Amino acid sequence: EDKVVQSPLSLVVHEGDTVTLNCSYEVTNFRSLLWYKQEKKAPTFLFMLTSSGIEKKSGRLSSILDKKELFSILNITATQTGDSAVYLCAVRFTSGTYKYIFGTGTRLKVLA
Amino acid sequence: EAGVAQSPRYKIIEKRQSVAFWCNPISGHATLYWYQQILGQGPKLLIQFQNNGVVDDSQLPKDRFSAERLKGVDSTLKIQPAKLEDSAVYLCASSFLGDEAFFGQGTRLTVV
């Protein structure tokens, strides 16, 4: 059965800390891995990763994929209270269906 | 570029009643997804359309849920009759072929 597992399930840090969120997957026909940030209801897109070892970076956020070990990490440096959200990992399949399956998410709370 | 539009934003119904949700995807996006997100869980794919055809509805409870996408644009998701366990946020998303999916604001359904 295809699955995406995220850890930790929740995390509380203080402003300025660095956090690492993990996503591991077991899927057939892997195409790409995506990270989303969900603050209220609508997840917003952060990164899409298709190749191993190539870091994607946007401001204080960065992510990398390891297709051999089947995992990805999302790093957030110098965290701010505005980073408080649920971070979702999703995997897309190679088949023509463009199907995504999501993990359960990591709930991050950043304290001032 | 206009985003994915969903309505209503909130809905409270009694069990055994029916409810319908509407979604207008981003213009030009052939792929449309409906996800159910129960509190504390990741989004679960209910149904996926490619243009006006169903690509995946394997997790749609077909005895009570139905969805359509007439003319390959707008989509409607219906629940009849609703159960308490249907309380969740219903997210609509769209994508252009295999690119990242963009999500609407979602509908929070409470069944009492």
Coordinates of C-alpha atoms in Angstrom, one line a residue, chain B residues 7-107:
Chain B
S7 CA -18.4 27.7 -1.7
P8 CA -19.8 27.7 0.8
R9 CA -17.0 28.4 3.3
Y10 CA -18.9 26.8 6.2
K11 CA -21.9 24.6 6.5
I12 CA -23.7 23.0 9.4
I13 CA -26.3 20.3 8.8
E14 CA -28.1 17.6 10.7
K15 CA -27.3 14.0 10.1
R16 CA -29.2 12.4 7.3
Q17 CA -29.5 15.7 5.5
S18 CA -27.9 16.4 2.1
V19 CA -25.3 19.0 1.3
A20 CA -23.5 20.2 -1.9
F21 CA -20.2 21.9 -2.4
W22 CA -19.1 23.8 -5.4
C23 CA -15.6 24.4 -6.9
N24 CA -14.3 26.5 -9.8
P25 CA -10.7 25.6 -10.7
I26 CA -8.0 27.8 -12.1
S27 CA -8.7 28.6 -15.7
G28 CA -7.0 26.1 -18.0
H29 CA -6.4 23.5 -15.3
A30 CA -7.6 20.1 -16.6
T31 CA -7.1 18.2 -13.4
L32 CA -9.5 18.8 -10.5
Y33 CA -9.3 17.0 -7.1
W34 CA -11.6 16.8 -4.1
Y35 CA -10.0 16.0 -0.8
Q36 CA -11.5 15.4 2.6
Q37 CA -9.5 16.5 5.6
I38 CA -10.6 15.3 9.0
L39 CA -9.2 17.3 12.0
G40 CA -5.6 16.3 12.8
Q41 CA -5.2 14.3 9.6
G42 CA -3.8 14.9 6.1
P43 CA -6.0 15.5 3.1
K44 CA -7.5 12.2 1.7
L45 CA -8.3 12.1 -2.0
L46 CA -12.0 11.5 -2.7
I47 CA -12.1 11.9 -6.4
Q48 CA -10.0 13.2 -9.2
F49 CA -11.1 14.4 -12.6
Q50 CA -9.2 14.9 -15.8
N51 CA -11.3 17.3 -17.8
N52 CA -14.8 15.9 -17.3
G53 CA -13.8 12.3 -16.8
V54 CA -13.2 10.5 -13.5
V55 CA -9.6 9.3 -13.1
D56 CA -9.7 8.0 -9.5
D57 CA -12.6 7.6 -7.2
S58 CA -11.4 4.6 -5.3
Q59 CA -11.8 6.2 -1.9
L60 CA -15.1 7.9 -2.5
P61 CA -18.0 6.4 -0.4
K62 CA -20.2 6.0 -3.4
D63 CA -23.3 5.0 -1.4
R64 CA -23.5 8.6 -0.1
F65 CA -21.0 10.7 -2.0
S66 CA -21.3 11.8 -5.6
A67 CA -19.4 14.3 -7.7
E68 CA -19.6 15.6 -11.2
R69 CA -17.6 18.0 -13.4
L70 CA -19.8 19.0 -16.3
K71 CA -18.1 20.6 -19.3
G72 CA -14.7 20.0 -17.7
V73 CA -14.7 23.2 -15.6
D74 CA -16.8 23.6 -12.4
S75 CA -17.4 20.7 -10.1
T76 CA -19.9 19.8 -7.5
L77 CA -19.5 17.3 -4.6
K78 CA -22.6 16.0 -2.9
I79 CA -23.2 14.1 0.3
Q80 CA -26.6 12.4 0.8
P81 CA -27.4 11.4 3.5
A82 CA -24.7 12.9 5.7
K83 CA -23.3 11.1 8.7
L84 CA -21.5 12.5 11.8
E85 CA -18.2 11.2 10.6
D86 CA -18.4 13.3 7.4
S87 CA -17.6 16.4 9.5
A88 CA -14.4 17.6 7.9
V89 CA -12.9 20.3 5.7
Y90 CA -13.6 19.6 2.0
L91 CA -10.8 20.9 -0.2
C92 CA -10.9 21.4 -3.9
A93 CA -7.6 21.7 -5.8
S94 CA -6.6 22.0 -9.5
S95 CA -3.5 21.5 -11.5
F96 CA -2.2 21.9 -15.0
L97 CA -1.2 18.4 -16.0
G98 CA 1.5 17.3 -13.6
D99 CA 2.4 20.6 -12.0
E100 CA 1.8 21.4 -8.4
A101 CA -1.8 21.5 -7.2
F102 CA -3.4 24.7 -6.1
F103 CA -6.0 24.6 -3.3
G104 CA -9.2 26.5 -2.6
Q105 CA -10.1 27.9 0.8
G106 CA -12.1 24.8 1.6
T107 CA -15.5 24.2 3.1

